[in-house]
mmCIF file of C-alpha atoms in Angstrom:
data_model
loop_
_atom_site.group_PDB
_atom_site.id
_atom_site.type_symbol
_atom_site.label_atom_id
_atom_site.label_comp_id
_atom_site.label_asym_id
_atom_site.label_seq_id
_atom_site.Cartn_x
_atom_site.Cartn_y
_atom_site.Cartn_z
ATOM 1 C CA UNK A 266 187.705 117.560 129.519
ATOM 2 C CA UNK A 267 185.634 116.217 132.464
ATOM 3 C CA UNK A 268 182.478 117.843 133.337
ATOM 4 C CA UNK A 269 180.200 117.650 136.462
ATOM 5 C CA UNK A 270 177.046 115.549 136.071
ATOM 6 C CA UNK A 271 174.145 118.088 136.011
ATOM 7 C CA UNK A 272 172.945 118.077 139.563
ATOM 8 C CA UNK A 273 169.159 117.720 138.348
ATOM 9 C CA UNK A 274 170.039 114.506 136.726
ATOM 10 C CA UNK A 275 172.137 113.234 139.594
ATOM 11 C CA UNK A 276 169.264 114.143 142.093
ATOM 12 C CA UNK A 277 166.465 112.537 139.846
ATOM 13 C CA UNK A 278 168.567 109.140 139.166
ATOM 14 C CA UNK A 279 170.577 108.737 142.317
ATOM 15 C CA UNK A 280 167.930 109.217 144.797
ATOM 16 C CA UNK A 281 169.105 107.965 148.417
ATOM 17 C CA UNK A 282 167.272 104.928 149.698
ATOM 18 C CA UNK A 283 165.738 104.467 153.066
ATOM 19 C CA UNK A 284 167.014 101.226 154.787
ATOM 20 C CA UNK A 285 164.811 98.232 154.484
ATOM 21 C CA UNK A 286 165.300 96.899 158.056
ATOM 22 C CA UNK A 287 163.911 93.441 158.335
ATOM 23 C CA UNK A 288 162.803 93.026 154.883
ATOM 24 C CA UNK A 289 163.047 89.512 153.159
ATOM 25 C CA UNK A 290 165.546 89.062 150.292
ATOM 26 C CA UNK A 291 164.176 87.973 146.935
ATOM 27 C CA UNK A 292 165.645 84.603 146.146
ATOM 28 C CA UNK A 293 164.445 81.547 144.157
ATOM 29 C CA UNK A 294 165.291 77.908 144.067
ATOM 30 C CA UNK A 295 169.021 77.001 143.024
ATOM 31 C CA UNK A 296 168.778 73.717 141.056
ATOM 32 C CA UNK A 297 172.532 73.359 141.703
ATOM 33 C CA UNK A 298 171.478 71.900 145.053
ATOM 34 C CA UNK A 299 169.595 69.275 143.493
ATOM 35 C CA UNK A 300 165.833 68.274 142.827
ATOM 36 C CA UNK A 301 164.063 68.615 145.985
ATOM 37 C CA UNK A 302 160.308 69.537 145.416
ATOM 38 C CA UNK A 303 159.873 70.219 148.956
ATOM 39 C CA UNK A 304 162.457 73.020 149.079
ATOM 40 C CA UNK A 305 161.467 74.115 145.506
ATOM 41 C CA UNK A 306 157.822 74.813 146.719
ATOM 42 C CA UNK A 307 159.178 76.411 149.859
ATOM 43 C CA UNK A 308 161.170 78.854 148.003
ATOM 44 C CA UNK A 309 157.917 80.312 146.434
ATOM 45 C CA UNK A 310 157.621 82.429 149.419
ATOM 46 C CA UNK A 311 160.857 84.546 148.696
ATOM 47 C CA UNK A 312 160.396 84.271 144.767
ATOM 48 C CA UNK A 313 158.059 87.145 144.450
ATOM 49 C CA UNK A 314 155.028 87.950 142.486
ATOM 50 C CA UNK A 315 152.297 85.139 142.557
ATOM 51 C CA UNK A 316 154.709 82.624 143.922
ATOM 52 C CA UNK A 317 154.981 84.537 147.089
ATOM 53 C CA UNK A 318 151.249 84.769 147.384
ATOM 54 C CA UNK A 319 151.269 80.908 146.892
ATOM 55 C CA UNK A 320 153.717 80.793 149.880
ATOM 56 C CA UNK A 321 151.611 82.988 152.027
ATOM 57 C CA UNK A 322 148.636 80.963 151.227
ATOM 58 C CA UNK A 323 150.326 77.809 152.654
ATOM 59 C CA UNK A 324 150.882 79.771 155.876
ATOM 60 C CA UNK A 325 147.344 80.915 155.879
ATOM 61 C CA UNK A 326 145.915 77.636 155.506
ATOM 62 C CA UNK A 327 148.168 76.066 158.172
ATOM 63 C CA UNK A 328 146.984 78.710 160.395
ATOM 64 C CA UNK A 329 143.481 77.394 159.845
ATOM 65 C CA UNK A 330 144.287 73.902 160.081
ATOM 66 C CA UNK A 331 146.556 73.980 163.515
ATOM 67 C CA UNK A 332 144.368 76.486 165.450
ATOM 68 C CA UNK A 333 142.831 75.307 168.606
ATOM 69 C CA UNK A 334 140.554 77.127 171.102
ATOM 70 C CA UNK A 335 143.150 76.151 173.811
ATOM 71 C CA UNK A 336 145.512 78.606 171.852
ATOM 72 C CA UNK A 337 143.300 81.470 173.354
ATOM 73 C CA UNK A 338 142.752 82.705 176.823
ATOM 74 C CA UNK A 339 139.362 81.929 178.298
ATOM 75 C CA UNK A 340 137.039 84.973 177.898
ATOM 76 C CA UNK A 341 135.152 86.346 180.766
ATOM 77 C CA UNK A 342 131.797 85.522 179.357
ATOM 78 C CA UNK A 343 132.915 82.039 177.918
ATOM 79 C CA UNK A 344 130.085 79.414 178.015
ATOM 80 C CA UNK A 345 130.910 76.711 180.790
ATOM 81 C CA UNK A 346 131.164 74.195 178.131
ATOM 82 C CA UNK A 347 134.044 75.813 176.498
ATOM 83 C CA UNK A 348 135.855 76.346 179.791
ATOM 84 C CA UNK A 349 136.928 72.536 179.865
ATOM 85 C CA UNK A 350 140.454 72.202 178.730
ATOM 86 C CA UNK A 351 140.065 68.911 176.558
ATOM 87 C CA UNK A 352 136.977 70.565 175.001
ATOM 88 C CA UNK A 353 139.113 73.615 173.989
ATOM 89 C CA UNK A 354 141.909 71.385 172.695
ATOM 90 C CA UNK A 355 139.371 69.570 170.432
ATOM 91 C CA UNK A 356 137.707 72.826 169.102
ATOM 92 C CA UNK A 357 139.124 73.523 165.792
ATOM 93 C CA UNK A 358 138.803 76.395 163.185
ATOM 94 C CA UNK A 359 135.775 75.508 160.820
ATOM 95 C CA UNK A 360 137.026 75.425 157.310
ATOM 96 C CA UNK A 361 134.801 76.512 154.537
ATOM 97 C CA UNK A 362 135.744 75.125 151.096
ATOM 98 C CA UNK A 363 134.196 76.721 147.976
ATOM 99 C CA UNK A 364 134.723 75.772 144.291
ATOM 100 C CA UNK A 365 133.128 76.415 140.904
ATOM 101 C CA UNK A 366 131.787 73.612 138.731
ATOM 102 C CA UNK A 367 134.648 73.495 136.170
ATOM 103 C CA UNK A 368 136.930 72.509 139.004
ATOM 104 C CA UNK A 369 135.063 69.167 139.706
ATOM 105 C CA UNK A 370 134.825 68.596 135.773
ATOM 106 C CA UNK A 371 138.578 68.783 136.040
ATOM 107 C CA UNK A 372 141.126 66.680 137.939
ATOM 108 C CA UNK A 373 140.825 69.016 140.954
ATOM 109 C CA UNK A 374 137.905 66.855 141.921
ATOM 110 C CA UNK A 375 140.449 64.383 143.216
ATOM 111 C CA UNK A 376 142.165 67.005 145.445
ATOM 112 C CA UNK A 377 138.676 68.198 146.827
ATOM 113 C CA UNK A 378 137.415 64.511 147.465
ATOM 114 C CA UNK A 379 140.708 63.879 149.243
ATOM 115 C CA UNK A 380 140.038 66.634 151.815
ATOM 116 C CA UNK A 381 136.382 65.580 152.342
ATOM 117 C CA UNK A 382 137.313 61.805 152.551
ATOM 118 C CA UNK A 383 139.831 62.600 155.535
ATOM 119 C CA UNK A 384 137.622 65.320 157.195
ATOM 120 C CA UNK A 385 139.996 68.068 156.563
ATOM 121 C CA UNK A 386 137.408 70.640 155.615
ATOM 122 C CA UNK A 387 133.927 71.154 157.519
ATOM 123 C CA UNK A 388 131.614 72.815 154.865
ATOM 124 C CA UNK A 389 131.420 72.764 151.261
ATOM 125 C CA UNK A 390 129.686 75.144 148.675
ATOM 126 C CA UNK A 391 129.525 74.707 145.126
ATOM 127 C CA UNK A 392 127.510 75.304 142.101
ATOM 128 C CA UNK A 393 125.023 72.850 140.448
ATOM 129 C CA UNK A 394 127.658 71.836 137.986
ATOM 130 C CA UNK A 395 129.984 71.178 140.905
ATOM 131 C CA UNK A 396 127.275 68.792 142.287
ATOM 132 C CA UNK A 397 126.108 66.884 139.259
ATOM 133 C CA UNK A 398 129.567 66.457 137.526
ATOM 134 C CA UNK A 399 130.958 64.472 140.569
ATOM 135 C CA UNK A 400 128.123 61.973 140.138
ATOM 136 C CA UNK A 401 128.317 61.900 136.434
ATOM 137 C CA UNK A 402 131.864 61.076 136.566
ATOM 138 C CA UNK A 403 130.978 58.093 138.851
ATOM 139 C CA UNK A 404 128.696 56.934 135.898
ATOM 140 C CA UNK A 405 130.985 57.802 132.907
ATOM 141 C CA UNK A 406 134.343 59.346 132.283
ATOM 142 C CA UNK A 407 135.298 63.068 131.096
ATOM 143 C CA UNK A 408 137.853 63.218 128.417
ATOM 144 C CA UNK A 409 140.679 65.666 127.591
ATOM 145 C CA UNK A 410 140.199 67.546 124.333
ATOM 146 C CA UNK A 411 141.110 70.907 123.168
ATOM 147 C CA UNK A 412 140.127 74.618 123.639
ATOM 148 C CA UNK A 413 140.095 74.826 119.814
ATOM 149 C CA UNK A 414 137.721 72.283 118.505
ATOM 150 C CA UNK A 415 134.781 74.041 116.579
ATOM 151 C CA UNK A 416 131.644 74.137 118.581
ATOM 152 C CA UNK A 417 129.512 73.324 115.585
ATOM 153 C CA UNK A 418 131.611 70.173 115.089
ATOM 154 C CA UNK A 419 131.243 69.073 118.632
ATOM 155 C CA UNK A 420 127.571 69.798 118.704
ATOM 156 C CA UNK A 421 127.031 67.413 115.597
ATOM 157 C CA UNK A 422 128.865 64.767 117.355
ATOM 158 C CA UNK A 423 126.927 65.005 120.775
ATOM 159 C CA UNK A 424 129.931 66.201 122.647
ATOM 160 C CA UNK A 425 129.994 69.088 125.070
ATOM 161 C CA UNK A 426 133.152 71.256 125.763
ATOM 162 C CA UNK A 427 134.123 72.611 129.099
ATOM 163 C CA UNK A 428 137.350 74.335 128.270
ATOM 164 C CA UNK A 429 139.623 71.616 126.848
ATOM 165 C CA UNK A 430 137.555 68.864 128.398
ATOM 166 C CA UNK A 431 134.997 66.938 126.587
ATOM 167 C CA UNK A 432 131.894 65.508 128.096
ATOM 168 C CA UNK A 433 129.895 63.070 125.915
ATOM 169 C CA UNK A 434 126.172 63.716 125.801
ATOM 170 C CA UNK A 435 125.522 60.147 126.694
ATOM 171 C CA UNK A 436 126.948 60.980 130.359
ATOM 172 C CA UNK A 437 123.857 63.091 130.717
ATOM 173 C CA UNK A 438 121.677 60.412 129.589
ATOM 174 C CA UNK A 439 123.007 58.167 132.088
ATOM 175 C CA UNK A 440 122.829 60.742 134.736
ATOM 176 C CA UNK A 441 119.093 60.995 133.920
ATOM 177 C CA UNK A 442 118.687 57.196 134.184
ATOM 178 C CA UNK A 443 120.256 57.303 137.483
ATOM 179 C CA UNK A 444 118.654 60.373 139.251
ATOM 180 C CA UNK A 445 115.041 59.965 137.982
ATOM 181 C CA UNK A 446 114.167 56.998 140.193
ATOM 182 C CA UNK A 447 115.800 58.855 143.059
ATOM 183 C CA UNK A 448 113.579 61.764 142.666
ATOM 184 C CA UNK A 449 110.550 59.591 142.485
ATOM 185 C CA UNK A 450 111.408 58.129 146.020
ATOM 186 C CA UNK A 451 112.173 61.809 147.332
ATOM 187 C CA UNK A 452 108.825 63.067 146.141
ATOM 188 C CA UNK A 453 107.201 60.060 147.674
ATOM 189 C CA UNK A 454 108.809 60.534 151.062
ATOM 190 C CA UNK A 455 108.103 64.318 150.810
ATOM 191 C CA UNK A 456 104.344 63.469 150.454
ATOM 192 C CA UNK A 457 104.127 60.549 152.557
ATOM 193 C CA UNK A 458 106.309 61.439 155.374
ATOM 194 C CA UNK A 459 106.494 65.199 155.210
ATOM 195 C CA UNK A 460 110.184 65.165 154.540
ATOM 196 C CA UNK A 461 111.322 68.723 153.802
ATOM 197 C CA UNK A 462 114.061 68.573 151.255
ATOM 198 C CA UNK A 463 116.677 71.292 151.045
ATOM 199 C CA UNK A 464 119.383 71.462 148.456
ATOM 200 C CA UNK A 465 122.095 70.302 151.270
ATOM 201 C CA UNK A 466 119.882 67.371 152.063
ATOM 202 C CA UNK A 467 119.214 66.505 148.429
ATOM 203 C CA UNK A 468 122.906 66.343 147.929
ATOM 204 C CA UNK A 469 123.409 64.221 151.020
ATOM 205 C CA UNK A 470 120.856 61.782 149.608
ATOM 206 C CA UNK A 471 122.480 61.690 146.349
ATOM 207 C CA UNK A 472 125.937 61.003 147.802
ATOM 208 C CA UNK A 473 124.462 58.172 149.765
ATOM 209 C CA UNK A 474 122.744 56.832 146.672
ATOM 210 C CA UNK A 475 125.800 56.867 144.523
ATOM 211 C CA UNK A 476 127.810 54.850 146.908
ATOM 212 C CA UNK A 477 130.942 55.371 145.112
ATOM 213 C CA UNK A 478 134.456 56.035 146.813
ATOM 214 C CA UNK A 479 135.316 58.145 143.790
ATOM 215 C CA UNK A 480 132.533 60.832 144.775
ATOM 216 C CA UNK A 481 133.127 63.985 146.904
ATOM 217 C CA UNK A 482 129.564 63.765 147.973
ATOM 218 C CA UNK A 483 129.578 60.129 149.073
ATOM 219 C CA UNK A 484 132.440 61.120 151.367
ATOM 220 C CA UNK A 485 130.466 64.234 152.373
ATOM 221 C CA UNK A 486 127.481 62.104 153.257
ATOM 222 C CA UNK A 487 129.647 59.417 155.136
ATOM 223 C CA UNK A 488 131.458 62.022 157.170
ATOM 224 C CA UNK A 489 128.372 64.399 157.924
ATOM 225 C CA UNK A 490 130.078 67.246 156.072
ATOM 226 C CA UNK A 491 127.337 69.785 154.734
ATOM 227 C CA UNK A 492 127.152 70.770 151.088
ATOM 228 C CA UNK A 493 125.535 73.906 150.163
ATOM 229 C CA UNK A 494 124.414 74.806 146.600
ATOM 230 C CA UNK A 495 122.044 77.758 146.407
ATOM 231 C CA UNK A 496 121.732 77.400 142.765
ATOM 232 C CA UNK A 497 121.126 73.805 142.620
ATOM 233 C CA UNK A 498 118.743 74.061 139.601
ATOM 234 C CA UNK A 499 121.169 75.774 137.570
ATOM 235 C CA UNK A 500 122.550 72.908 135.587
ATOM 236 C CA UNK A 501 121.873 69.373 134.327
ATOM 237 C CA UNK A 502 120.286 68.440 137.851
ATOM 238 C CA UNK A 503 117.997 71.350 137.324
ATOM 239 C CA UNK A 504 117.024 70.019 133.839
ATOM 240 C CA UNK A 505 116.398 66.603 135.479
ATOM 241 C CA UNK A 506 114.218 68.187 137.943
ATOM 242 C CA UNK A 507 112.410 70.127 135.251
ATOM 243 C CA UNK A 508 111.719 66.907 133.218
ATOM 244 C CA UNK A 509 110.697 65.043 136.305
ATOM 245 C CA UNK A 510 107.810 67.786 137.206
ATOM 246 C CA UNK A 511 106.027 66.491 133.855
ATOM 247 C CA UNK A 512 106.140 62.879 135.198
ATOM 248 C CA UNK A 513 105.797 63.402 138.980
ATOM 249 C CA UNK A 514 104.762 66.861 139.919
ATOM 250 C CA UNK A 515 105.096 68.295 143.357
ATOM 251 C CA UNK A 516 108.740 68.246 144.464
ATOM 252 C CA UNK A 517 109.546 71.106 146.488
ATOM 253 C CA UNK A 518 113.064 72.519 147.558
ATOM 254 C CA UNK A 519 113.223 74.722 150.688
ATOM 255 C CA UNK A 520 116.114 77.294 150.441
ATOM 256 C CA UNK A 521 115.145 78.951 153.511
ATOM 257 C CA UNK A 522 116.405 75.937 155.693
ATOM 258 C CA UNK A 523 119.779 75.996 153.956
ATOM 259 C CA UNK A 524 120.293 79.809 154.537
ATOM 260 C CA UNK A 525 119.708 79.308 157.955
ATOM 261 C CA UNK A 526 121.744 76.442 158.168
ATOM 262 C CA UNK A 527 125.037 77.839 156.439
ATOM 263 C CA UNK A 528 124.819 80.948 158.482
ATOM 264 C CA UNK A 529 124.596 79.198 161.672
ATOM 265 C CA UNK A 530 127.684 77.171 160.618
ATOM 266 C CA UNK A 531 129.570 80.655 160.759
ATOM 267 C CA UNK A 532 127.647 82.083 163.536
ATOM 268 C CA UNK A 533 128.307 79.466 166.063
ATOM 269 C CA UNK A 534 131.983 78.695 165.042
ATOM 270 C CA UNK A 535 134.588 79.750 167.365
ATOM 271 C CA UNK A 536 136.979 80.628 164.635
ATOM 272 C CA UNK A 537 136.551 80.066 160.629
ATOM 273 C CA UNK A 538 138.677 80.020 157.726
ATOM 274 C CA UNK A 539 137.627 80.176 154.037
ATOM 275 C CA UNK A 540 139.259 78.597 151.013
ATOM 276 C CA UNK A 541 137.517 79.682 147.812
ATOM 277 C CA UNK A 542 138.399 78.440 144.160
ATOM 278 C CA UNK A 543 136.808 80.668 141.680
ATOM 279 C CA UNK A 544 134.114 83.279 142.098
ATOM 280 C CA UNK A 545 130.448 84.113 141.745
ATOM 281 C CA UNK A 546 127.785 82.620 143.832
ATOM 282 C CA UNK A 547 130.120 80.393 145.759
ATOM 283 C CA UNK A 548 132.490 83.109 146.947
ATOM 284 C CA UNK A 549 129.515 85.500 147.955
ATOM 285 C CA UNK A 550 127.707 82.692 149.738
ATOM 286 C CA UNK A 551 130.616 81.769 151.954
ATOM 287 C CA UNK A 552 131.698 85.238 152.817
ATOM 288 C CA UNK A 553 128.173 86.453 153.407
ATOM 289 C CA UNK A 554 127.642 83.653 155.934
ATOM 290 C CA UNK A 555 130.677 84.918 157.750
ATOM 291 C CA UNK A 556 129.300 88.449 157.831
ATOM 292 C CA UNK A 557 127.179 86.901 160.516
ATOM 293 C CA UNK A 558 129.983 86.714 162.865
ATOM 294 C CA UNK A 559 131.704 89.694 161.877
ATOM 295 C CA UNK A 560 134.136 87.988 159.545
ATOM 296 C CA UNK A 561 136.309 84.937 158.957
ATOM 297 C CA UNK A 562 139.716 85.123 160.707
ATOM 298 C CA UNK A 563 141.422 83.316 157.892
ATOM 299 C CA UNK A 564 140.878 83.600 153.929
ATOM 300 C CA UNK A 565 142.529 82.337 150.783
ATOM 301 C CA UNK A 566 141.151 83.171 147.417
ATOM 302 C CA UNK A 567 142.244 81.430 144.157
ATOM 303 C CA UNK A 568 140.836 83.019 141.022
ATOM 304 C CA UNK A 569 141.910 85.225 137.947
ATOM 305 C CA UNK A 570 139.272 87.786 138.488
ATOM 306 C CA UNK A 571 139.941 91.525 138.323
ATOM 307 C CA UNK A 572 138.177 94.160 140.486
ATOM 308 C CA UNK A 573 138.099 97.059 137.868
ATOM 309 C CA UNK A 574 134.532 96.130 136.848
ATOM 310 C CA UNK A 575 133.239 95.991 140.435
ATOM 311 C CA UNK A 576 132.496 92.402 140.092
ATOM 312 C CA UNK A 577 132.393 90.325 143.502
ATOM 313 C CA UNK A 578 134.257 87.576 141.594
ATOM 314 C CA UNK A 579 137.194 89.877 141.143
ATOM 315 C CA UNK A 580 137.100 91.649 144.475
ATOM 316 C CA UNK A 581 140.116 91.138 146.567
ATOM 317 C CA UNK A 582 139.742 90.217 150.197
ATOM 318 C CA UNK A 583 140.148 93.859 151.466
ATOM 319 C CA UNK A 584 136.754 94.453 149.984
ATOM 320 C CA UNK A 585 135.420 91.794 151.937
ATOM 321 C CA UNK A 586 136.937 93.349 155.030
ATOM 322 C CA UNK A 587 134.910 96.399 154.395
ATOM 323 C CA UNK A 588 131.538 94.511 154.635
ATOM 324 C CA UNK A 589 132.625 92.752 157.748
ATOM 325 C CA UNK A 590 132.882 89.334 155.860
ATOM 326 C CA UNK A 591 136.690 88.915 156.677
ATOM 327 C CA UNK A 592 138.011 90.253 160.136
ATOM 328 C CA UNK A 593 140.020 93.331 159.938
ATOM 329 C CA UNK A 594 142.720 91.604 161.950
ATOM 330 C CA UNK A 595 143.001 88.834 159.358
ATOM 331 C CA UNK A 596 145.784 88.309 156.807
ATOM 332 C CA UNK A 597 144.030 87.183 153.861
ATOM 333 C CA UNK A 598 145.842 86.044 150.652
ATOM 334 C CA UNK A 599 144.663 86.106 147.017
ATOM 335 C CA UNK A 600 146.294 84.162 144.532
ATOM 336 C CA UNK A 601 145.824 85.244 140.813
ATOM 337 C CA UNK A 602 146.087 81.855 138.921
ATOM 338 C CA UNK A 603 144.350 79.093 137.403
ATOM 339 C CA UNK A 604 143.351 76.779 140.557
ATOM 340 C CA UNK A 605 144.014 73.579 138.453
ATOM 341 C CA UNK A 606 147.689 74.645 138.677
ATOM 342 C CA UNK A 607 147.804 75.892 142.084
ATOM 343 C CA UNK A 608 145.197 74.162 144.532
ATOM 344 C CA UNK A 609 146.851 70.426 144.255
ATOM 345 C CA UNK A 610 150.210 72.125 145.254
ATOM 346 C CA UNK A 611 148.495 73.873 148.280
ATOM 347 C CA UNK A 612 147.072 70.697 149.305
ATOM 348 C CA UNK A 613 150.263 68.927 149.018
ATOM 349 C CA UNK A 614 152.187 71.497 151.208
ATOM 350 C CA UNK A 615 149.502 71.691 153.884
ATOM 351 C CA UNK A 616 146.795 69.067 154.468
ATOM 352 C CA UNK A 617 148.582 66.171 152.734
ATOM 353 C CA UNK A 618 151.980 67.131 154.210
ATOM 354 C CA UNK A 619 150.587 67.077 157.765
ATOM 355 C CA UNK A 620 148.870 63.848 157.299
ATOM 356 C CA UNK A 621 152.002 62.394 155.950
ATOM 357 C CA UNK A 622 153.908 63.570 158.906
ATOM 358 C CA UNK A 623 151.373 62.472 161.252
ATOM 359 C CA UNK A 624 151.599 58.880 159.956
ATOM 360 C CA UNK A 625 155.263 58.956 160.276
ATOM 361 C CA UNK A 626 155.129 59.711 163.990
#
């Protein structure tokens, strides 16, 4: 004998849906269509979860990359210089790229170097390790290891572990041999010629001295791309500076010069975009500079940080909007992922793809 479904159960389970007009259907890549990496990566946008964030990040970076001042109407109070059509066509979005030291230790270094070599970004911010590891790799290699090798074993063998990477202690000895004579010259120039060294000018000098095409900072020096590192002494380079004070005291670093410089990079830009790999000082330094222009127009974060503990590293872009570091009208993206997995693919689908297409035409 049939019975009616209890009305309370029916109402609870079979709640009528509102129409989703204009919504995008979830759909992934169909490998029956063959193996096409271009279409595979394009399908991420409609795949869902972090794959969709990846697709949105491609769009956000391409907005940074393609914007020109000529896209905008001439403001009533525009400076005469920026009223010229050719000037407007050649005025681009200023792109800030920040990354933590572990990414330079990893193979992401090559993706960063590519962007700097081809002048695809305008301002770099890193930590001390992100500076010194680039130079050290020009002197001696870093090796793949394992996350699980006991620390005591590695210590007894003079090997340093960065995740599943291994850096022989000898590499730092070679770095010392290379950098100490340069520090000698810098102190001499400071005392003799009154040179005021900022972290960014130190990095530029080291980039010139390394004279190696594998180096991020060689290309930054060659292409006049500023590199800021507010914590320059927090690493092996700081160790070398410490040792150097006993041999040749008197070296002075001017942090004030650099804070003025990076803030002005943002203040006088017509439009800015930020790409930040990781968190900590590099993330805040870039975002805080953009506060001085009432926020960046574009932002992409890639990190694994969570916001529940109130850390700046884990904060979503919307928190930066509340501070005026990203504009309220922006469409920022955060990808929760390891940048070693994601960033080379982002470069492939944006900067490198455009360069390849431009070369074909």
